[in-house]
Amino acid sequence: MGRERRQRHGGGRRERRAGGQDAAVTKMAQPLHNLPVYELATEEGLELIHQTSMEILSEVGIAFLDDETQAILKENGVEVRDDIAYFDPAQVESLVAMAPSSFTQLARNPENNVVIGGDHLCFAPVYGPPFVHSLDRGRKEALLSDFQNFVRLAYLSPYIHHSGGTIVEPTDEPVESRHLDMVYSHIKYSDKAFMGSVTSAENAADSVRMAEILFGSDAIQESPALLSLINISSPRRLDDRMLGALKVYARARQALIITPFILSGAMAPVSVAGTLAQLNAEALAGIILTQMINPGTPVVYGSFQTNIDLQSGAPVFGSPESQLSLYVSAQMARRYKLPFRSGGMFASSKIPDAQAAYESVMVMLPAVMARVNFVLHAAGWLENGLAAGYEKFVLDCEILGMFHKFLQGLDLSPDALAMDSIRTVPPGGHHLGTPHTMEHFRTAFYRAELFDYNSAEQWQEEGSLDAAQRANKKYKQLLKDYEEPELDAAVDEELRAFMVRRKEVIRPEY
Amino acid sequence: MGRERRQRHGGGRRERRAGGQDAAVTKMAQPLHNLPVYELATEEGLELIHQTSMEILSEVGIAFLDDETQAILKENGVEVRDDIAYFDPAQVESLVAMAPSSFTQLARNPENNVVIGGDHLCFAPVYGPPFVHSLDRGRKEALLSDFQNFVRLAYLSPYIHHSGGTIVEPTDEPVESRHLDMVYSHIKYSDKAFMGSVTSAENAADSVRMAEILFGSDAIQESPALLSLINISSPRRLDDRMLGALKVYARARQALIITPFILSGAMAPVSVAGTLAQLNAEALAGIILTQMINPGTPVVYGSFQTNIDLQSGAPVFGSPESQLSLYVSAQMARRYKLPFRSGGMFASSKIPDAQAAYESVMVMLPAVMARVNFVLHAAGWLENGLAAGYEKFVLDCEILGMFHKFLQGLDLSPDALAMDSIRTVPPGGHHLGTPHTMEHFRTAFYRAELFDYNSAEQWQEEGSLDAAQRANKKYKQLLKDYEEPELDAAVDEELRAFMVRRKEVIRPEY
């Protein structure tokens, strides 16, 4: 049923596109990592980190704060004492090898299906902020309307391939049921792939059920329709909430990102190498649990790592130490042939100023060079993740566009070498208007629409706007022009009916 | 004489430092490129670009608009017709091989001598803007006092290794003699290495004479005291002004940077590959001329390359196309075993906003990963190089500091792997205050002083300043606290007397 619907719906989309009705939604394919990869650590270095993390897994152990999980571990021969599991390195390696090196996540518009892993790069929006920031309103508690706005902005960006998950926390919705509103909003206001709720086993089950309504239960067994974010409570602990969600998703064969969340100096040693060993141990612990539950479950090796600030204890983004860690984490993921998640347009800055931009590129560019596969927080992040910025979101997307172009790499064809054209232009002449230039001009260069390239005089005439002020106009225009991607009426009805039933169970007092 | 003076002066510095009088001037050694290099193009790709540029050099040719230079070329067996020289590829390769792969440039404080080439990285300030920008005054014509201020800021930054050249154009000084004021200001207000004037042969000769007064004429023959910037007027042309300066410096065995200045789409084809071939041909043409004049003259392979904006015709900085070009140019320089100059904190933005920061890192981070040796414009650049920003300068320096830390690379010692410490911290515990953390805390993390890591509430209490506003306070404080590095009185007197004599000759009407 779901499959039939999807096809019907997909067909509808194609017809509308053919009719030119939503030409505004430009599609860009996921960039491919065809450029040489940057290998910062040597093979010996990676082996040393691997061995140290095996020592952590076998001798120091990882805490799993959930009885059922402990039973699963024991059934698989893992030693568990006082909530702490001690793993056999050989078993770790054989379980890790069961996870696929890449997989396709379904989107309700099949053209937006995303490949996670291999040579593919996928950008997803910011995740988790309880606040939003805009130039007009400053910092405000995030509402469901903000959530929906960011879903719309992600839908409209050609450089965001994924609708994400908890783009912001809709604080105006009851915490017990807001996961339903979030998943529904992803489905309703976008046609890109999205993430499931991880706040409890029940919420995960609701997310799976809604994906089944949308895609059909058979389809999502073949290819996951949800990619959900399991954070490890570093150091060395998975809590019952995260484990509850992990079990539901693994059993439903839905994809998971296992991410140690580490600020070195607090959740891990101050040293990069120690952090990497611990991060690797933690990521592998979560990953092998998914394979014990359901071998072959798609799972992503995640790294959210930076360090604390000496003075405030707050996280520091784009730090040189975190860049080193990012490159090597990516190498570890490749060592285990797993998709890699890291990066993000991270910033400690509260506003979309120079600090925010410096910080963001100092994470994202290394992530791209490290050959990241999935980037959560690829646009919109401000204030250590406490705020999603409207202006920041559209500014970040400009840079994501640049990565798309960069990753197309170097064309060394005779036409690109352009000897014929070089011969025709005399010394001191110019290439403006040559046949070669005219032929390639429109596609030769990426153009960041929000960046000002005018003369200072022209820029002053136009109001001396800074980048954030231009972004302010842009996001408002995008939201104004937004058109909802058509959702099959029967699916919509079924999703709404499911939500009503669930809300009655979850919070009968309403 | 010069050497004696320098030693005496050096001694004086050491004494003062021992006495703690200028502890404010923190020294940082030049970072070393010990990390693996990123090779974007294959060997075959580099060979193709090399061969194409040899075709340009031999068949299309390079114009040298100077009779004496044409005579030099002819003496060396080069065919010259209608101002255009046609080179023999074999001769090109043998001449390029005469240039050293690295050299040391003298600074008046020998501790600030810089190595250009090999594994060394050297950051120099912005060069050339006729305007300055500050939050207080906006955009103003640059004055000699601005020039001196930026020399002071570069002197005070631990992350700027070089005093640069025409940091800004001192528009309040007569154009005929301002080179004297600039060179003198570098000597007087800093003790770092500096660049010579390239605006004419005479001005270059003045620069050499002042370096001789400072260092002694024998000393600067052994190791260059000047590193000067020869731009090629792309496409394929060296003008008489640049050639005049080039000849003077090469004969005096002073170091040169040969830099094609290319905006693809205007001075070169719109394609990256064609641009690279032309850039390579132009750089090599200038480089081999230096070796014909004085074999062994230190010379740097320069690349100033980006593309024009489709709509305005203005340059676009940090573009994906220019990033590709930067990586491959660096590979070409390595192919010829030459020091490589590129990068810079480039921005089209008129102000130190998010655009400026995004753009700047999108050039500088690739430059560092490409293994650049010398970075002109490493701090302060705004508005396509038309303005030097005070706030931008100190903000950029924060990022330069991060590169210093990043390039220290990954410590994989047992202490850094920190297994003993990892064992002591229980699941869900923290590493704050562990012996390992306490031992390493102060040096573990780079801290950007101008970046705000406080909570939003604290940040608001402190005035909700953006990064540029904090930078405004910082640069003013630096200039307030600045203390001039002592210059030998006899040297100072000789330099001043030379300037008076030269100004009387250059502009007798004054």
XYZ file of C-alpha atoms in Angstrom, chain B residues 49-504:
456
model
C 49.640 21.094 -16.964
C 53.425 21.246 -17.213
C 53.358 20.230 -20.865
C 50.611 22.705 -21.693
C 52.548 25.512 -20.040
C 55.659 24.480 -21.975
C 53.568 24.812 -25.117
C 52.599 28.314 -24.003
C 56.209 29.246 -23.244
C 57.601 27.857 -26.506
C 54.798 28.557 -28.980
C 52.658 31.380 -27.629
C 55.313 33.240 -25.683
C 55.575 35.856 -22.934
C 55.970 39.592 -23.508
C 58.844 41.383 -21.730
C 58.349 45.129 -22.183
C 61.906 46.177 -21.471
C 64.794 46.422 -23.927
C 67.533 45.401 -21.507
C 65.545 42.358 -20.453
C 65.064 41.373 -24.077
C 68.842 41.699 -24.551
C 69.416 39.450 -21.535
C 66.995 36.905 -22.952
C 68.687 36.976 -26.356
C 72.122 36.603 -24.772
C 70.752 33.461 -23.183
C 69.659 32.137 -26.548
C 65.971 32.919 -26.159
C 64.118 33.865 -29.337
C 62.477 37.297 -28.999
C 60.137 38.680 -31.645
C 57.965 41.798 -31.271
C 58.597 41.970 -27.490
C 57.528 38.338 -27.092
C 59.978 35.712 -25.876
C 59.686 32.069 -26.930
C 61.418 29.641 -24.590
C 62.982 26.247 -25.064
C 61.382 23.852 -22.533
C 64.689 22.117 -21.785
C 66.316 25.450 -20.984
C 63.352 26.398 -18.795
C 63.783 23.275 -16.706
C 67.545 23.680 -16.323
C 67.196 27.336 -15.270
C 64.405 26.579 -12.797
C 66.664 23.956 -11.222
C 69.206 26.686 -10.354
C 66.883 28.385 -7.864
C 67.162 27.247 -4.230
C 64.292 25.254 -2.753
C 64.441 27.316 0.408
C 66.331 30.268 1.834
C 66.574 32.363 4.955
C 65.544 35.981 4.919
C 67.285 38.217 7.438
C 65.405 40.228 10.046
C 67.065 42.907 12.127
C 66.312 40.804 15.163
C 68.022 37.550 14.153
C 65.452 35.646 16.185
C 62.966 36.797 13.567
C 64.901 35.535 10.563
C 62.459 33.556 8.445
C 62.905 30.468 6.354
C 61.032 30.696 3.046
C 60.456 27.308 1.470
C 60.947 23.692 2.413
C 58.727 22.710 5.333
C 58.400 26.259 6.645
C 55.309 28.429 6.710
C 55.599 32.211 6.930
C 52.673 34.597 7.415
C 52.925 38.233 6.261
C 50.338 41.019 6.489
C 48.091 42.439 3.786
C 49.841 44.326 0.951
C 48.768 47.209 -1.208
C 45.423 48.695 -0.050
C 44.981 52.414 -0.663
C 42.249 52.509 2.014
C 41.915 51.496 5.626
C 38.763 50.386 7.386
C 37.863 50.616 11.034
C 34.573 50.550 12.894
C 35.173 54.041 14.232
C 36.092 55.818 11.029
C 34.710 53.592 8.309
C 36.645 53.605 5.052
C 39.355 56.250 4.774
C 42.363 56.864 2.552
C 45.378 55.164 4.077
C 47.989 57.437 5.648
C 51.583 56.854 6.686
C 50.333 56.726 10.271
C 48.084 53.827 9.251
C 51.043 52.135 7.595
C 53.011 52.448 10.811
C 50.076 51.202 12.873
C 49.835 48.042 10.814
C 53.606 47.531 11.069
C 53.141 47.735 14.847
C 50.232 45.285 14.823
C 52.229 42.814 12.715
C 55.190 43.266 15.064
C 52.971 42.522 18.066
C 51.284 39.432 16.647
C 52.987 36.170 17.565
C 51.405 34.604 14.464
C 52.746 37.063 11.881
C 56.357 36.194 11.076
C 57.085 38.946 8.581
C 56.498 42.692 8.472
C 55.367 42.566 4.826
C 55.748 45.357 2.307
C 53.241 47.987 1.208
C 50.895 47.088 4.061
C 48.844 50.067 2.953
C 49.620 52.851 0.487
C 50.548 55.933 2.542
C 48.568 58.294 0.354
C 49.642 61.374 2.357
C 53.245 60.889 1.217
C 54.333 61.840 -2.327
C 54.156 58.817 -4.563
C 57.719 59.376 -5.802
C 59.296 58.986 -2.376
C 56.861 57.079 -0.197
C 58.789 53.862 -0.724
C 61.511 55.365 1.488
C 59.036 56.062 4.272
C 57.621 52.577 3.995
C 60.950 50.760 4.138
C 62.096 52.998 6.976
C 58.877 52.368 8.918
C 59.346 48.611 8.644
C 62.881 48.983 10.006
C 61.985 51.480 12.707
C 58.723 50.101 14.100
C 59.353 46.385 13.770
C 62.268 44.005 13.944
C 60.805 41.437 11.571
C 61.854 40.818 7.978
C 60.318 43.063 5.326
C 59.828 43.563 1.602
C 61.360 45.993 -0.850
C 59.708 48.447 -3.209
C 58.888 47.226 -6.708
C 57.435 50.414 -8.171
C 60.591 51.130 -10.212
C 64.243 50.170 -10.593
C 65.258 53.265 -8.627
C 62.948 52.477 -5.757
C 64.247 48.932 -5.689
C 67.796 50.280 -5.551
C 66.808 52.514 -2.626
C 65.358 49.494 -0.834
C 68.577 47.565 -1.368
C 70.663 50.480 -0.098
C 68.602 50.752 3.073
C 68.969 47.025 3.645
C 72.714 47.421 3.207
C 72.781 50.193 5.788
C 70.882 47.988 8.199
C 72.592 44.653 7.636
C 75.808 45.397 5.747
C 76.317 44.710 2.057
C 78.203 41.457 2.588
C 75.530 40.015 4.855
C 72.699 40.523 2.390
C 74.682 38.803 -0.350
C 74.914 35.697 1.823
C 71.262 35.739 2.845
C 68.673 38.064 1.349
C 67.354 40.880 3.501
C 64.570 41.754 1.069
C 61.808 39.648 -0.380
C 59.963 41.570 -3.058
C 56.816 41.011 -5.003
C 56.951 40.928 -8.804
C 53.467 40.593 -10.280
C 53.004 39.382 -13.812
C 50.464 41.414 -15.785
C 48.497 38.436 -16.954
C 47.986 37.349 -19.607
C 51.631 36.763 -20.467
C 53.207 40.126 -19.871
C 55.884 41.648 -17.635
C 55.989 45.439 -17.745
C 59.062 47.667 -17.604
C 58.346 48.820 -14.041
C 58.286 45.282 -12.639
C 61.208 44.217 -14.828
C 63.233 47.209 -13.636
C 62.759 46.166 -10.015
C 63.329 42.500 -10.815
C 66.720 43.203 -12.394
C 67.891 45.306 -9.440
C 66.906 42.698 -6.880
C 68.245 39.739 -8.829
C 71.605 41.475 -9.327
C 71.696 42.229 -5.588
C 70.767 38.593 -4.911
C 67.660 39.668 -3.025
C 64.721 37.298 -2.965
C 61.776 37.668 -5.322
C 58.251 36.358 -5.462
C 57.088 35.939 -9.040
C 53.307 36.024 -9.006
C 50.925 35.897 -11.907
C 47.915 37.951 -10.806
C 45.007 36.157 -12.415
C 41.274 36.538 -12.312
C 40.019 33.674 -14.427
C 37.531 34.784 -17.018
C 39.429 38.068 -17.454
C 43.207 37.512 -17.436
C 42.975 33.784 -18.179
C 40.426 31.264 -19.462
C 37.354 30.620 -17.299
C 38.524 27.054 -16.784
C 40.733 26.029 -13.859
C 43.021 23.850 -15.976
C 43.652 26.546 -18.585
C 44.296 29.073 -15.848
C 46.784 26.723 -14.195
C 48.697 26.159 -17.417
C 48.917 29.882 -18.112
C 49.797 30.696 -14.500
C 52.554 28.109 -14.547
C 54.005 29.428 -17.796
C 53.983 32.993 -16.500
C 55.518 32.147 -13.137
C 58.279 30.103 -14.760
C 59.014 32.878 -17.273
C 59.698 35.331 -14.457
C 61.594 32.775 -12.402
C 63.991 31.790 -15.160
C 64.721 35.438 -15.928
C 65.966 35.836 -12.339
C 68.248 32.843 -12.841
C 69.606 34.204 -16.132
C 70.501 37.466 -14.374
C 71.987 35.881 -11.268
C 71.918 32.102 -10.981
C 70.918 30.949 -7.517
C 68.888 34.068 -6.703
C 66.228 33.036 -4.182
C 62.880 33.067 -5.905
C 59.374 32.043 -4.887
C 56.717 30.528 -7.155
C 53.671 32.710 -6.580
C 50.013 32.181 -7.284
C 47.443 34.897 -6.890
C 44.497 33.351 -8.603
C 40.780 33.546 -8.326
C 37.898 34.201 -10.684
C 35.697 37.125 -11.556
C 32.107 37.443 -10.469
C 29.695 36.794 -13.286
C 27.614 39.872 -12.580
C 30.033 42.574 -11.460
C 33.337 41.501 -13.001
C 34.880 41.894 -9.536
C 37.072 39.189 -8.001
C 35.483 36.421 -5.947
C 37.563 35.111 -3.050
C 37.406 31.666 -1.489
C 35.636 30.336 -4.565
C 35.660 26.570 -5.084
C 37.447 27.069 -8.396
C 40.232 29.047 -6.746
C 40.613 26.352 -4.097
C 41.215 23.738 -6.760
C 43.717 26.020 -8.439
C 45.518 26.702 -5.170
C 46.081 23.008 -4.385
C 47.389 22.304 -7.861
C 49.598 25.406 -8.024
C 51.237 24.223 -4.815
C 51.874 20.868 -6.446
C 53.417 22.562 -9.470
C 55.764 24.559 -7.214
C 56.800 21.351 -5.454
C 57.352 19.724 -8.851
C 59.956 22.410 -9.569
C 61.300 22.310 -5.981
C 60.515 25.987 -5.449
C 59.089 27.769 -2.401
C 55.374 28.453 -2.900
C 53.476 31.635 -2.210
C 49.692 31.742 -2.165
C 46.700 32.167 0.056
C 45.707 35.065 2.207
C 42.719 36.084 4.279
C 41.008 37.358 1.151
C 37.539 38.857 1.192
C 35.319 40.818 -1.131
C 33.342 42.063 1.841
C 33.811 45.702 2.736
C 33.554 45.088 6.473
C 34.645 42.412 8.970
C 31.316 40.580 8.842
C 30.339 36.962 8.304
C 31.019 37.188 4.564
C 34.584 38.372 5.154
C 35.240 35.559 7.592
C 33.679 32.816 5.450
C 35.683 34.010 2.439
C 38.943 34.328 4.332
C 38.968 30.836 5.795
C 37.865 29.380 2.451
C 41.219 30.567 1.084
C 43.528 30.251 4.055
C 42.622 26.745 5.164
C 43.184 25.289 1.678
C 46.466 27.235 1.476
C 47.680 25.632 4.691
C 46.560 22.187 3.571
C 48.262 22.769 0.207
C 51.550 23.282 2.099
C 52.056 26.931 1.281
C 55.416 28.455 2.296
C 54.762 32.174 2.207
C 51.385 33.814 2.695
C 51.099 37.464 1.822
C 47.817 39.067 2.940
C 47.605 36.642 5.883
C 45.809 39.307 7.919
C 43.810 42.468 7.363
C 42.529 42.187 3.794
C 39.072 43.589 2.983
C 37.210 44.834 -0.108
C 39.148 42.934 -2.781
C 42.369 44.299 -1.350
C 41.311 47.916 -1.611
C 41.114 48.271 2.164
C 43.141 47.066 5.125
C 40.866 46.509 8.102
C 42.085 47.154 11.621
C 39.515 44.847 13.173
C 39.935 42.341 10.357
C 43.674 42.251 11.013
C 43.432 41.170 14.629
C 40.557 38.769 13.911
C 42.532 37.077 11.134
C 45.474 36.674 13.520
C 43.308 34.467 15.754
C 42.857 32.036 12.901
C 46.563 32.130 12.076
C 47.181 31.085 15.666
C 44.921 28.078 15.146
C 46.983 26.978 12.160
C 50.120 27.101 14.314
C 48.531 24.657 16.713
C 47.000 22.460 14.028
C 50.339 22.017 12.268
C 51.884 20.632 15.431
C 49.979 17.538 14.418
C 48.961 14.466 16.331
C 50.834 13.375 19.429
C 50.504 9.605 19.768
C 52.759 9.174 22.786
C 51.531 6.972 25.652
C 50.949 10.156 27.653
C 48.743 11.545 24.876
C 46.841 8.271 24.513
C 46.173 8.713 28.235
C 45.061 5.153 29.011
C 46.014 5.570 32.678
C 43.718 8.548 32.934
C 40.902 6.949 30.947
C 40.963 4.020 33.393
C 40.414 6.292 36.391
C 37.293 8.088 35.170
C 34.086 6.071 35.626
C 31.293 5.947 33.023
C 29.408 9.236 33.151
C 32.191 10.827 35.190
C 34.403 13.658 33.980
C 38.018 14.456 33.234
C 37.975 17.912 34.803
C 40.669 18.011 37.432
C 42.253 14.629 36.748
C 46.053 14.667 37.164
C 46.379 14.222 33.373
C 44.078 17.164 32.717
C 45.783 19.350 35.311
C 49.178 18.555 33.842
C 48.223 19.513 30.281
C 45.364 21.943 30.640
C 47.238 25.156 29.912
C 48.809 23.953 26.689
C 46.212 21.444 25.511
C 43.937 23.872 23.665
C 44.474 26.926 21.522
C 42.280 29.767 22.719
C 41.075 32.562 20.457
C 41.008 35.574 22.730
C 38.629 37.518 20.472
C 36.061 34.766 20.242
C 33.281 34.750 22.798
C 32.665 31.432 24.525
C 30.425 32.729 27.288
C 26.763 31.926 27.777
C 24.283 34.071 25.876
C 23.287 35.690 29.166
C 26.865 36.572 30.070
C 27.506 37.792 26.532
C 24.468 40.062 26.765
C 25.591 41.393 30.135
C 28.921 42.278 28.560
C 27.206 44.372 25.907
C 26.262 41.868 23.164
C 29.396 42.751 21.222
C 30.038 41.112 17.912
C 33.490 39.880 16.943
C 34.368 43.095 15.114
C 33.475 45.208 18.140
C 35.710 43.101 20.359
C 38.450 43.356 17.744
C 38.070 47.129 17.760
C 38.957 47.213 21.452
C 41.789 44.785 20.963
C 43.675 46.586 18.217
C 43.429 49.879 20.064
C 44.802 48.303 23.204
C 47.649 46.718 21.240
C 48.606 50.059 19.699
C 48.378 51.721 23.099
C 50.651 49.177 24.734
C 53.086 48.996 21.816
C 56.747 49.648 22.585
C 59.137 50.363 19.765
C 61.902 47.767 19.359
C 65.162 49.560 19.973
C 67.046 50.498 16.799
C 70.788 51.231 16.907
C 71.090 55.042 16.917
C 73.895 55.119 14.340
C 71.917 52.941 11.944
C 68.841 55.051 12.465
C 70.817 58.211 11.743
C 72.343 56.739 8.600
C 68.957 55.615 7.333
C 67.436 59.036 7.967
C 70.342 60.811 6.300
C 69.984 58.531 3.277
C 66.273 59.284 3.048
C 66.868 63.051 3.222
C 69.460 62.837 0.431
C 67.206 60.712 -1.729
C 64.158 62.886 -1.201
C 66.181 65.930 -2.241
